[in-house]
CSV table of C-alpha atoms in Angstrom, one decimal:
chain,number,residue,atom,x,y,z
A,68,MET,CA,84.3,103.5,-70.2
A,69,PRO,CA,82.5,102.1,-73.3
A,70,ILE,CA,83.8,102.8,-76.7
A,71,THR,CA,82.4,102.1,-80.2
A,72,VAL,CA,84.8,100.6,-82.6
A,73,LYS,CA,84.0,100.3,-86.4
A,74,ILE,CA,85.3,97.1,-88.0
A,75,LYS,CA,85.3,96.2,-91.7
A,76,ASN,CA,85.1,92.7,-93.0
A,77,ALA,CA,84.2,91.5,-96.6
A,78,GLY,CA,83.2,95.0,-97.6
A,79,LYS,CA,80.7,95.4,-94.7
A,80,ILE,CA,81.1,97.8,-91.7
A,81,TYR,CA,79.9,96.9,-88.2
A,82,ASP,CA,79.8,99.0,-85.0
A,83,ILE,CA,81.1,97.1,-81.9
A,84,GLU,CA,80.8,98.5,-78.4
A,85,VAL,CA,83.4,97.4,-75.8
A,86,VAL,CA,84.8,98.9,-72.7
A,87,ASP,CA,88.2,100.5,-73.0
A,88,ASN,CA,89.9,98.0,-70.7
A,89,ALA,CA,88.5,95.0,-72.6
A,90,THR,CA,91.0,92.4,-73.7
A,91,GLY,CA,91.7,91.4,-77.3
A,92,ALA,CA,90.0,88.1,-76.6
A,93,GLU,CA,86.8,89.9,-75.5
A,94,PHE,CA,86.9,92.1,-78.5
A,95,LYS,CA,87.3,89.1,-80.8
A,96,GLN,CA,84.3,87.5,-79.2
A,97,LYS,CA,82.3,90.6,-80.0
A,98,ILE,CA,83.5,90.4,-83.6
A,99,PHE,CA,82.4,86.8,-83.8
A,100,GLU,CA,78.9,87.8,-82.6
A,101,GLN,CA,78.6,90.2,-85.5
A,102,THR,CA,80.4,88.3,-88.3
A,103,GLN,CA,80.3,84.6,-87.3
A,104,ILE,CA,84.2,84.5,-87.8
A,105,PRO,CA,85.5,82.4,-84.9
A,106,PRO,CA,88.2,84.2,-82.8
A,107,HIS,CA,90.9,81.7,-83.9
A,108,ARG,CA,90.3,82.6,-87.6
A,109,GLN,CA,90.3,86.3,-87.1
A,110,LYS,CA,93.3,88.6,-88.0
A,111,VAL,CA,92.6,92.0,-86.7
A,112,VAL,CA,94.7,94.9,-87.9
A,113,MET,CA,95.0,97.7,-85.3
A,114,LYS,CA,97.0,100.9,-85.4
A,115,GLY,CA,100.0,100.0,-83.2
A,116,GLY,CA,100.3,96.4,-84.0
A,117,LYS,CA,98.5,93.0,-84.3
A,118,LEU,CA,95.7,92.4,-81.8
A,119,THR,CA,96.6,89.7,-79.3
A,120,ASP,CA,94.3,88.0,-76.8
A,121,ASP,CA,95.8,89.6,-73.7
A,122,ALA,CA,96.2,93.2,-75.1
A,123,THR,CA,93.8,95.8,-73.8
A,124,MET,CA,91.8,98.0,-76.2
A,125,SER,CA,93.1,101.2,-74.5
A,126,SER,CA,96.6,100.3,-75.6
A,127,PHE,CA,95.7,100.9,-79.3
A,128,LYS,CA,95.0,104.2,-81.0
A,129,ILE,CA,91.4,103.8,-82.1
A,130,ASN,CA,90.0,106.3,-84.5
A,131,PRO,CA,86.2,106.3,-84.4
A,132,LYS,CA,86.1,107.4,-88.1
A,133,ILE,CA,88.3,104.7,-89.5
A,134,PRO,CA,87.1,101.0,-89.5
A,135,VAL,CA,89.5,98.4,-88.1
A,136,MET,CA,90.3,95.8,-90.7
A,137,VAL,CA,89.3,92.2,-89.9
A,138,LEU,CA,90.4,89.4,-92.1
A,139,GLY,CA,89.0,85.9,-92.0
A,140,THR,CA,85.9,84.0,-93.0
A,141,PRO,CA,83.2,82.0,-91.0
A,142,GLU,CA,83.9,78.3,-90.6
A,143,GLU,CA,82.2,76.1,-93.2
A,144,GLY,CA,78.6,75.5,-92.0
A,145,ALA,CA,78.5,78.5,-89.7
A,146,VAL,CA,75.3,80.5,-90.2
A,147,SER,CA,73.8,83.5,-88.6
A,148,ALA,CA,70.3,82.5,-89.3
A,149,VAL,CA,68.4,79.4,-90.4
A,150,PRO,CA,68.2,79.5,-94.2
A,151,ARG,CA,65.1,78.3,-96.0
A,152,PRO,CA,65.5,74.9,-97.8
A,153,VAL,CA,66.8,75.1,-101.4
A,154,PHE,CA,66.2,72.1,-103.7
A,155,ILE,CA,68.6,71.3,-106.6
A,156,GLU,CA,65.6,71.2,-109.0
A,157,ASP,CA,65.0,74.9,-108.2
A,158,LEU,CA,68.6,76.0,-109.1
A,159,ASN,CA,69.6,77.3,-112.5
A,160,GLN,CA,72.8,76.4,-114.2
A,161,ASP,CA,74.6,79.5,-113.0
A,162,SER,CA,73.7,78.6,-109.4
A,163,LEU,CA,75.3,75.2,-109.9
A,164,THR,CA,78.5,76.6,-111.3
A,165,GLN,CA,81.5,76.1,-109.0
A,166,VAL,CA,82.3,79.2,-107.0
A,167,SER,CA,85.8,80.6,-107.7
A,168,HIS,CA,88.1,82.8,-105.7
A,169,GLU,CA,88.6,85.0,-108.8
A,170,PRO,CA,86.3,87.9,-109.7
A,171,SER,CA,83.3,86.9,-111.8
A,172,GLY,CA,83.1,86.9,-115.5
A,173,LEU,CA,79.9,87.8,-117.4
A,174,LEU,CA,78.5,85.8,-120.4
A,175,ASN,CA,78.4,87.6,-123.7
A,176,LEU,CA,74.8,87.3,-124.9
A,177,GLY,CA,75.5,88.5,-128.5
A,178,ASN,CA,77.4,91.8,-128.9
A,179,THR,CA,77.0,92.6,-125.2
A,180,CYS,CA,80.6,93.2,-124.3
A,181,TYR,CA,79.8,96.9,-124.1
A,182,LEU,CA,77.5,96.1,-121.1
A,183,ASN,CA,79.8,93.5,-119.5
A,184,SER,CA,82.8,95.9,-119.5
A,185,SER,CA,80.6,98.7,-118.0
A,186,LEU,CA,79.3,96.5,-115.3
A,187,GLN,CA,82.8,95.3,-114.3
A,188,ALA,CA,84.0,99.0,-114.1
A,189,LEU,CA,80.9,100.0,-112.0
A,190,TYR,CA,81.2,97.0,-109.7
A,191,GLN,CA,84.7,97.8,-108.6
A,192,ILE,CA,83.5,101.1,-107.2
A,193,LYS,CA,82.8,99.7,-103.7
A,194,ASP,CA,80.7,102.5,-102.4
A,195,LEU,CA,78.4,102.0,-105.4
A,196,SER,CA,78.3,98.2,-105.5
A,197,LEU,CA,77.4,98.1,-101.8
A,198,LYS,CA,74.5,100.4,-102.4
A,199,VAL,CA,73.4,98.4,-105.4
A,200,GLY,CA,73.7,95.2,-103.5
A,201,GLU,CA,71.3,96.5,-100.9
A,202,ALA,CA,68.7,97.6,-103.5
A,203,LYS,CA,67.2,94.2,-104.2
A,204,GLN,CA,63.7,95.6,-103.2
A,205,SER,CA,64.1,98.8,-105.3
A,206,GLN,CA,61.0,100.0,-107.1
A,207,ASP,CA,63.1,100.4,-110.2
A,208,SER,CA,63.3,97.2,-112.2
A,209,LEU,CA,66.6,98.1,-113.8
A,210,VAL,CA,68.2,98.7,-110.4
A,211,ARG,CA,66.7,95.4,-109.1
A,212,ALA,CA,68.2,93.5,-112.0
A,213,MET,CA,71.6,95.1,-111.5
A,214,SER,CA,71.4,94.3,-107.8
A,215,ASN,CA,70.9,90.6,-108.6
A,216,VAL,CA,73.9,90.6,-111.0
A,217,PHE,CA,76.1,92.3,-108.4
A,218,GLY,CA,74.9,89.8,-105.7
A,219,ASN,CA,76.1,87.0,-107.9
A,220,MET,CA,79.4,88.8,-108.4
A,221,ASP,CA,79.7,89.2,-104.6
A,222,GLN,CA,79.5,85.4,-104.4
A,223,LYS,CA,82.2,85.1,-107.1
A,224,GLN,CA,80.1,82.8,-109.2
A,225,GLU,CA,81.5,82.0,-112.6
A,226,ASN,CA,79.9,82.7,-116.0
A,227,ILE,CA,77.2,85.0,-114.6
A,228,ASN,CA,74.3,85.5,-117.0
A,229,PRO,CA,73.1,89.1,-117.1
A,230,ALA,CA,70.1,88.4,-119.3
A,231,MET,CA,67.4,90.1,-117.1
A,232,LEU,CA,69.6,93.2,-116.7
A,233,LEU,CA,70.1,93.3,-120.4
A,234,LEU,CA,66.3,93.0,-121.0
A,235,GLN,CA,65.6,95.9,-118.5
A,236,LEU,CA,68.3,98.0,-120.1
A,237,ARG,CA,66.8,97.6,-123.6
A,238,ASN,CA,63.3,98.3,-122.3
A,239,ARG,CA,64.5,101.5,-120.6
A,240,PHE,CA,66.8,102.7,-123.4
A,241,PRO,CA,65.6,101.4,-126.8
A,242,GLN,CA,68.9,102.3,-128.6
A,243,PHE,CA,70.5,99.2,-127.0
A,244,ALA,CA,67.8,97.1,-128.7
A,245,GLU,CA,68.8,98.0,-132.2
A,246,GLN,CA,68.9,95.0,-134.6
A,247,SER,CA,70.1,94.2,-138.1
A,248,HIS,CA,69.2,91.0,-140.0
A,249,GLY,CA,67.7,89.6,-136.8
A,250,MET,CA,70.9,90.2,-134.6
A,251,TYR,CA,71.4,92.8,-131.9
A,252,LEU,CA,74.0,95.4,-132.8
A,253,GLN,CA,77.1,96.3,-130.9
A,254,GLN,CA,76.7,99.5,-128.8
A,255,ASP,CA,78.9,102.1,-127.3
A,256,ALA,CA,80.2,101.1,-123.8
A,257,GLU,CA,80.4,104.8,-122.8
A,258,GLU,CA,76.7,105.2,-123.4
A,259,ALA,CA,75.9,102.1,-121.4
A,260,TYR,CA,78.2,103.1,-118.5
A,261,SER,CA,76.7,106.7,-118.5
A,262,GLN,CA,73.1,105.6,-118.6
A,263,LEU,CA,73.6,103.0,-115.8
A,264,LEU,CA,75.4,105.5,-113.7
A,265,ARG,CA,72.6,108.1,-114.3
A,266,VAL,CA,69.9,105.7,-113.2
A,267,LEU,CA,71.8,104.7,-110.1
A,268,THR,CA,72.4,108.4,-109.3
A,269,GLU,CA,68.7,109.1,-109.5
A,270,GLU,CA,67.4,106.0,-107.8
A,271,LEU,CA,70.1,105.5,-105.1
A,272,GLN,CA,71.2,109.1,-104.5
A,273,VAL,CA,74.9,108.4,-105.1
A,274,GLY,CA,75.5,111.5,-107.2
A,275,GLU,CA,77.8,113.1,-104.7
A,276,LEU,CA,80.3,110.3,-105.2
A,277,PHE,CA,80.8,111.3,-108.8
A,278,THR,CA,79.8,114.9,-109.4
A,279,VAL,CA,82.4,117.4,-110.6
A,280,GLY,CA,81.5,121.0,-109.9
A,281,TYR,CA,82.7,123.9,-112.1
A,282,LYS,CA,82.7,127.7,-112.0
A,283,THR,CA,82.2,129.1,-115.5
A,284,LYS,CA,83.2,132.5,-117.0
A,285,THR,CA,81.7,133.5,-120.4
A,286,LYS,CA,82.8,136.5,-122.4
A,287,CYS,CA,82.2,137.8,-125.9
A,288,LEU,CA,85.5,137.8,-127.8
A,289,ALA,CA,84.3,140.5,-130.3
A,290,ALA,CA,83.3,142.8,-127.4
A,291,PRO,CA,85.9,142.5,-124.7
A,292,GLU,CA,84.5,145.5,-122.9
A,293,GLU,CA,81.3,143.6,-122.1
A,294,GLU,CA,80.9,142.2,-118.6
A,295,VAL,CA,82.0,138.6,-118.1
A,296,LYS,CA,79.2,136.4,-117.0
A,297,GLU,CA,79.9,133.9,-114.2
A,298,GLY,CA,77.9,130.7,-113.6
A,299,SER,CA,78.2,127.1,-112.4
A,300,GLU,CA,77.9,123.7,-113.9
A,301,GLU,CA,77.9,120.0,-112.7
A,302,ALA,CA,78.9,116.8,-114.6
A,303,LEU,CA,79.3,113.2,-113.8
A,304,LYS,CA,82.6,112.9,-115.8
A,305,LEU,CA,85.5,114.8,-117.2
A,306,ASN,CA,85.9,114.8,-121.0
A,307,CYS,CA,89.3,114.4,-122.7
A,308,HIS,CA,89.1,116.0,-126.1
A,309,ILE,CA,91.5,114.5,-128.7
A,310,ASP,CA,93.1,116.5,-131.6
A,311,ILE,CA,96.3,116.4,-133.5
A,312,SER,CA,98.2,117.9,-130.6
A,313,THR,CA,96.8,115.7,-127.8
A,314,ASN,CA,99.5,113.3,-126.5
A,315,PHE,CA,98.7,113.1,-122.8
A,316,LEU,CA,95.5,113.0,-120.8
A,317,ARG,CA,96.4,116.4,-119.3
A,318,ASP,CA,96.3,118.0,-122.7
A,319,GLY,CA,92.8,116.7,-123.5
A,320,LEU,CA,91.4,117.6,-120.1
A,321,LEU,CA,92.7,121.2,-120.4
A,322,ASN,CA,91.1,121.4,-123.9
A,323,SER,CA,87.8,120.5,-122.3
A,324,MET,CA,88.0,123.3,-119.8
A,325,LYS,CA,87.4,125.9,-122.6
A,326,ASP,CA,84.7,126.1,-125.2
A,327,THR,CA,83.9,128.6,-128.0
A,328,PHE,CA,80.5,129.1,-129.6
A,329,GLU,CA,78.4,131.6,-131.5
A,330,LYS,CA,75.3,133.4,-130.4
A,331,HIS,CA,73.5,136.6,-131.1
A,332,ASN,CA,75.0,139.7,-129.4
A,333,ASP,CA,72.5,142.6,-129.0
A,334,THR,CA,75.1,145.3,-128.8
A,335,LEU,CA,76.8,144.2,-132.0
A,336,GLY,CA,73.5,143.5,-133.7
A,337,GLY,CA,74.5,140.0,-135.0
A,338,ASN,CA,76.2,136.7,-134.2
A,339,ALA,CA,79.5,136.9,-132.3
A,340,THR,CA,82.0,134.4,-130.9
A,341,TYR,CA,81.9,133.7,-127.2
A,342,GLU,CA,84.3,131.8,-125.0
A,343,THR,CA,83.5,129.9,-121.8
A,344,THR,CA,86.3,128.9,-119.5
A,345,ARG,CA,85.9,126.5,-116.5
A,346,THR,CA,87.6,125.9,-113.2
A,347,ILE,CA,86.8,123.0,-110.9
A,348,THR,CA,85.1,123.9,-107.6
A,349,ARG,CA,84.3,120.3,-106.5
A,350,LEU,CA,86.3,117.1,-106.8
A,351,PRO,CA,84.3,113.9,-106.1
A,352,LYS,CA,85.6,110.7,-104.5
A,353,TYR,CA,85.4,108.9,-107.8
A,354,LEU,CA,86.3,110.5,-111.0
A,355,THR,CA,85.2,109.2,-114.4
A,356,VAL,CA,87.3,110.4,-117.4
A,357,HIS,CA,85.9,109.9,-121.0
A,358,PHE,CA,88.2,109.8,-123.9
A,359,MET,CA,86.3,111.5,-126.8
A,360,ARG,CA,87.5,109.0,-129.3
A,361,PHE,CA,84.4,108.6,-131.5
A,362,PHE,CA,82.9,111.0,-134.0
A,363,TRP,CA,80.1,110.5,-136.5
A,364,ARG,CA,80.9,110.0,-140.2
A,365,ASP,CA,78.1,110.7,-142.7
A,366,ASP,CA,79.8,108.7,-145.4
A,367,THR,CA,80.0,105.4,-143.4
A,368,LYS,CA,77.0,106.2,-141.0
A,369,LEU,CA,79.2,105.0,-138.2
A,370,LYS,CA,80.9,106.4,-135.1
A,371,SER,CA,84.5,106.3,-136.3
A,372,LYS,CA,87.4,106.1,-133.9
A,373,ILE,CA,90.3,108.5,-133.3
A,374,LEU,CA,93.2,106.1,-133.1
A,375,ARG,CA,95.7,108.6,-131.7
A,376,LYS,CA,97.8,107.4,-128.8
A,377,VAL,CA,97.0,109.4,-125.6
A,378,GLN,CA,99.0,108.4,-122.5
A,379,PHE,CA,97.3,108.5,-119.1
A,380,PRO,CA,98.9,108.5,-115.6
A,381,PHE,CA,98.3,106.0,-112.8
A,382,GLU,CA,98.3,109.0,-110.4
A,383,LEU,CA,96.4,112.0,-111.7
A,384,ASP,CA,96.8,115.5,-110.2
A,385,LEU,CA,94.2,118.1,-111.1
A,386,ALA,CA,95.7,121.0,-109.1
A,387,GLU,CA,96.2,123.2,-112.2
A,388,MET,CA,92.5,122.9,-113.1
A,389,LEU,CA,91.1,123.9,-109.7
A,390,ASP,CA,89.4,127.2,-108.9
A,391,GLU,CA,91.3,129.5,-106.7
A,392,SER,CA,88.6,129.1,-104.0
A,393,ILE,CA,89.7,125.5,-103.3
A,394,LYS,CA,93.2,125.2,-104.8
A,395,LYS,CA,95.3,126.3,-101.8
A,396,ASP,CA,93.7,123.8,-99.4
A,397,LYS,CA,93.7,120.9,-101.9
A,398,ILE,CA,97.4,121.4,-102.7
A,399,ALA,CA,98.4,121.7,-99.0
A,400,ILE,CA,96.9,118.2,-98.3
A,401,ARG,CA,98.3,116.8,-101.5
A,402,ASP,CA,101.9,117.8,-100.5
A,403,LYS,CA,101.4,116.2,-97.1
A,404,LEU,CA,100.0,113.1,-98.8
A,405,HIS,CA,103.1,112.8,-101.0
A,406,LYS,CA,105.3,112.6,-97.9
A,407,ILE,CA,103.1,109.7,-96.5
A,408,GLU,CA,103.4,107.9,-99.8
A,409,LYS,CA,107.1,108.0,-99.6
A,410,ASP,CA,107.1,106.3,-96.2
A,411,ASN,CA,104.6,103.8,-97.6
A,412,GLU,CA,106.8,102.9,-100.5
A,413,GLU,CA,109.6,101.9,-98.0
A,414,LEU,CA,107.2,99.6,-96.2
A,415,ILE,CA,106.1,98.0,-99.5
A,416,ARG,CA,109.8,97.5,-100.5
A,417,ASP,CA,110.5,95.8,-97.2
A,418,PHE,CA,107.4,93.6,-97.5
A,419,LYS,CA,108.5,92.4,-101.0
A,420,LYS,CA,112.1,91.7,-99.9
A,421,ALA,CA,111.1,89.8,-96.8
A,422,LYS,CA,111.8,86.1,-96.9
A,423,LYS,CA,108.9,83.7,-96.7
A,424,ASP,CA,108.6,81.6,-93.5
A,425,SER,CA,109.3,78.0,-94.5
A,426,ALA,CA,107.5,76.7,-91.4
A,427,LEU,CA,104.1,78.0,-92.8
A,428,THR,CA,101.8,76.1,-95.1
A,429,PRO,CA,100.9,77.9,-98.4
A,430,GLN,CA,97.5,78.8,-96.9
A,431,GLN,CA,99.1,80.2,-93.7
A,432,GLN,CA,101.6,82.1,-95.8
A,433,GLN,CA,98.9,83.6,-97.9
A,434,GLU,CA,97.0,84.7,-94.8
A,435,GLU,CA,100.1,86.2,-93.3
A,436,ASP,CA,100.8,88.1,-96.5
A,437,GLU,CA,97.2,89.4,-96.5
A,438,LEU,CA,97.6,90.5,-93.0
A,439,LYS,CA,100.8,92.5,-93.8
A,440,VAL,CA,99.2,94.0,-96.9
A,441,ALA,CA,96.1,95.1,-94.8
A,442,SER,CA,98.4,96.4,-92.1
A,443,ILE,CA,100.3,98.6,-94.6
A,444,GLN,CA,97.1,99.8,-96.1
A,445,SER,CA,95.7,100.5,-92.7
A,446,LYS,CA,98.7,102.5,-91.6
A,447,PHE,CA,98.6,104.6,-94.8
A,448,LYS,CA,94.9,105.4,-94.1
A,449,ASP,CA,95.6,106.2,-90.4
A,450,ASP,CA,98.5,108.5,-91.4
A,451,TYR,CA,96.4,110.2,-94.0
A,452,ASN,CA,93.6,110.8,-91.5
A,453,ASP,CA,96.1,112.5,-89.2
A,454,ILE,CA,96.8,115.2,-91.9
A,455,LEU,CA,93.1,115.9,-92.6
A,456,PRO,CA,90.9,118.5,-90.9
A,457,ALA,CA,89.5,117.2,-87.6
A,458,ASP,CA,85.9,117.4,-88.9
A,459,PHE,CA,86.6,115.6,-92.2
A,460,PRO,CA,84.4,112.5,-92.4
A,461,LEU,CA,86.9,110.0,-93.8
A,462,ALA,CA,84.7,107.0,-93.6
A,463,THR,CA,81.8,108.6,-95.3
A,464,ALA,CA,83.5,111.2,-97.6
A,465,THR,CA,82.1,111.8,-101.0
A,466,GLU,CA,84.6,114.5,-101.9
A,467,ASN,CA,88.4,114.4,-102.5
A,468,PRO,CA,90.2,116.4,-99.8
A,469,SER,CA,93.3,116.6,-102.1
A,470,SER,CA,93.8,117.1,-105.8
A,471,VAL,CA,95.3,113.6,-106.4
A,472,TYR,CA,93.6,110.5,-107.8
A,473,GLU,CA,94.7,106.9,-108.4
A,474,LEU,CA,93.6,104.8,-111.4
A,475,THR,CA,91.4,101.9,-110.5
A,476,ALA,CA,89.7,100.8,-113.7
A,477,VAL,CA,89.8,101.2,-117.5
A,478,ILE,CA,87.2,100.3,-120.2
A,479,THR,CA,88.9,99.7,-123.5
A,480,HIS,CA,87.8,99.4,-127.2
A,481,GLN,CA,89.5,97.6,-130.0
A,482,GLY,CA,88.5,98.3,-133.6
A,483,ILE,CA,87.7,101.3,-135.7
A,484,SER,CA,84.1,102.1,-134.8
A,485,ALA,CA,82.1,102.3,-131.6
A,486,ASP,CA,79.4,100.1,-133.2
A,487,LEU,CA,81.9,97.4,-134.2
A,488,GLY,CA,84.9,95.8,-132.4
A,489,HIS,CA,85.2,94.7,-128.9
A,490,TYR,CA,85.1,96.2,-125.4
A,491,GLN,CA,87.0,94.9,-122.3
A,492,ALA,CA,87.6,96.1,-118.7
A,493,PHE,CA,90.8,96.2,-116.7
A,494,VAL,CA,90.4,96.6,-112.9
A,495,LYS,CA,93.2,97.0,-110.3
A,496,ASP,CA,93.3,94.3,-107.7
A,497,ASP,CA,92.6,96.1,-104.5
A,498,LYS,CA,95.2,93.9,-102.7
A,499,SER,CA,97.9,95.2,-105.0
A,500,LEU,CA,100.2,97.6,-103.2
A,501,ASP,CA,102.0,99.0,-106.2
A,502,ASP,CA,99.5,98.9,-109.1
A,503,ASP,CA,101.2,95.8,-110.5
A,504,VAL,CA,98.3,93.4,-110.5
A,505,TRP,CA,95.2,94.0,-112.6
A,506,TRP,CA,92.2,91.9,-113.6
A,507,LYS,CA,91.4,91.7,-117.3
A,508,PHE,CA,87.7,91.0,-118.0
A,509,ASN,CA,87.1,89.7,-121.5
A,510,ASP,CA,83.4,88.9,-121.0
A,511,ASN,CA,83.4,85.6,-119.0
A,512,LYS,CA,87.2,85.1,-119.5
A,513,VAL,CA,89.0,86.5,-116.5
A,514,SER,CA,92.8,86.7,-116.2
A,515,THR,CA,95.5,88.9,-114.6
A,516,VAL,CA,97.9,91.3,-116.3
A,517,ASN,CA,100.6,93.6,-115.0
A,518,ARG,CA,101.0,97.4,-114.9
A,519,GLU,CA,103.0,97.4,-118.1
A,520,LYS,CA,100.0,95.9,-120.0
A,521,VAL,CA,97.7,98.6,-118.7
A,522,GLU,CA,100.1,101.3,-119.8
A,523,MET,CA,99.8,99.9,-123.3
A,524,LEU,CA,96.1,100.8,-123.4
A,525,ALA,CA,96.9,104.4,-124.4
A,526,GLY,CA,95.9,103.6,-128.0
A,527,GLY,CA,97.7,104.4,-131.3
A,528,GLY,CA,96.0,101.7,-133.4
A,529,GLU,CA,93.1,99.4,-133.7
A,530,SER,CA,94.1,97.4,-130.6
A,531,ASP,CA,92.7,98.0,-127.1
A,532,SER,CA,92.5,101.8,-126.5
A,533,ALA,CA,91.3,103.4,-123.2
A,534,LEU,CA,87.8,104.8,-123.6
A,535,ILE,CA,86.8,105.3,-119.9
A,536,LEU,CA,89.2,105.8,-117.0
A,537,ILE,CA,87.9,105.6,-113.4
A,538,TYR,CA,90.0,107.2,-110.7
A,539,LYS,CA,89.6,107.1,-107.0
A,540,ALA,CA,90.6,109.9,-104.6
A,541,LYS,CA,94.0,108.9,-103.2
A,542,GLY,CA,93.8,107.8,-99.6
A,543,LEU,CA,90.0,107.4,-99.4
């Protein structure tokens, strides 16, 4: 009987049809036809073990909703189509730059670190970067320019020049073209991030990946006998308000769930104070959190910075902010998820303690380690899928089935004003099993830091302070 198996390689997903009694060798040949990766270079991670040539497909538990991980690259010179000739005279300097295995850095074109850090944070959102990469023919010039930059980042080119994207951003949003004494001014990274995300949401219909839903209840504090009005709201981010009592992200998020304001009350015949409280009714796959660190000062005419230290978790649980209509189901899955995490931690410890095989070359050892990491990650996803409702679309989900998120990126600011100082991005290496390897993007300078360094981004001075946090739904 024929079965369809989803495979994932280099960020792309392919559907492969084989019969259930096909051998591993036959399946690898099908993979080769789709990816151009020769069978001898393929490492296929299946639930139940490593795929061998004589194994039959029916001996593995294949979930049609979860792609099978395939590691490996095509042999040098292998092509799936005949490319058009490219002459060296037609290449710009960036195209000639040596390709690196590290993530790409972006050139600073004069106070443009706000844009570079925003792009690095958006690029690491794989569901988004894949959509942008496919939008080279978009009718929107800003999206096309972004697609070109992301395409160069996919190829891991060094010192990528985002000049065309910058031009399109300034044309669309004139505030980013402000100048003083003939020089472009520094801008707010949060504004750049939010504007780019808004454009992509409108043009590529990716809003469901980021949209938080709320139920609102508004009451008049001066007339408690009046009926409470219920409503709904949507937003692309959570705001973390910071005051003298804010020490942790949770404190600031809870503060943002309640507002007070004044408006006219017909019964009282004058202005009265109203209070709106919010509960969350929808949790997206990707959660953006904005630290409200900047405020306008009339005396300096600058967005001044709140330097207070606000600690943030690597695993964020929003259970206490959920509306009762979804809280019970989200918490039930969260609790089962924590049990899976415990089992996963044991596998990670065993992997780290395992001795290296001295018979392997460094390249072979690296490939073997990548296979084990992929196997651990694949097992975690398979186990997670087993606790989800049968109709939950794990491969295409845009909503978090639990209340738990994991930190994947941070945009930071150093200095005392949004319009001065420097912005950087910190992005978790997706091959890191325990959050201990992070990429630091300082424009075109790319380096690695550990978890401890990321923890120090909580603020407390003029050094790097977290401005935007990006969380991803745990397990998705």
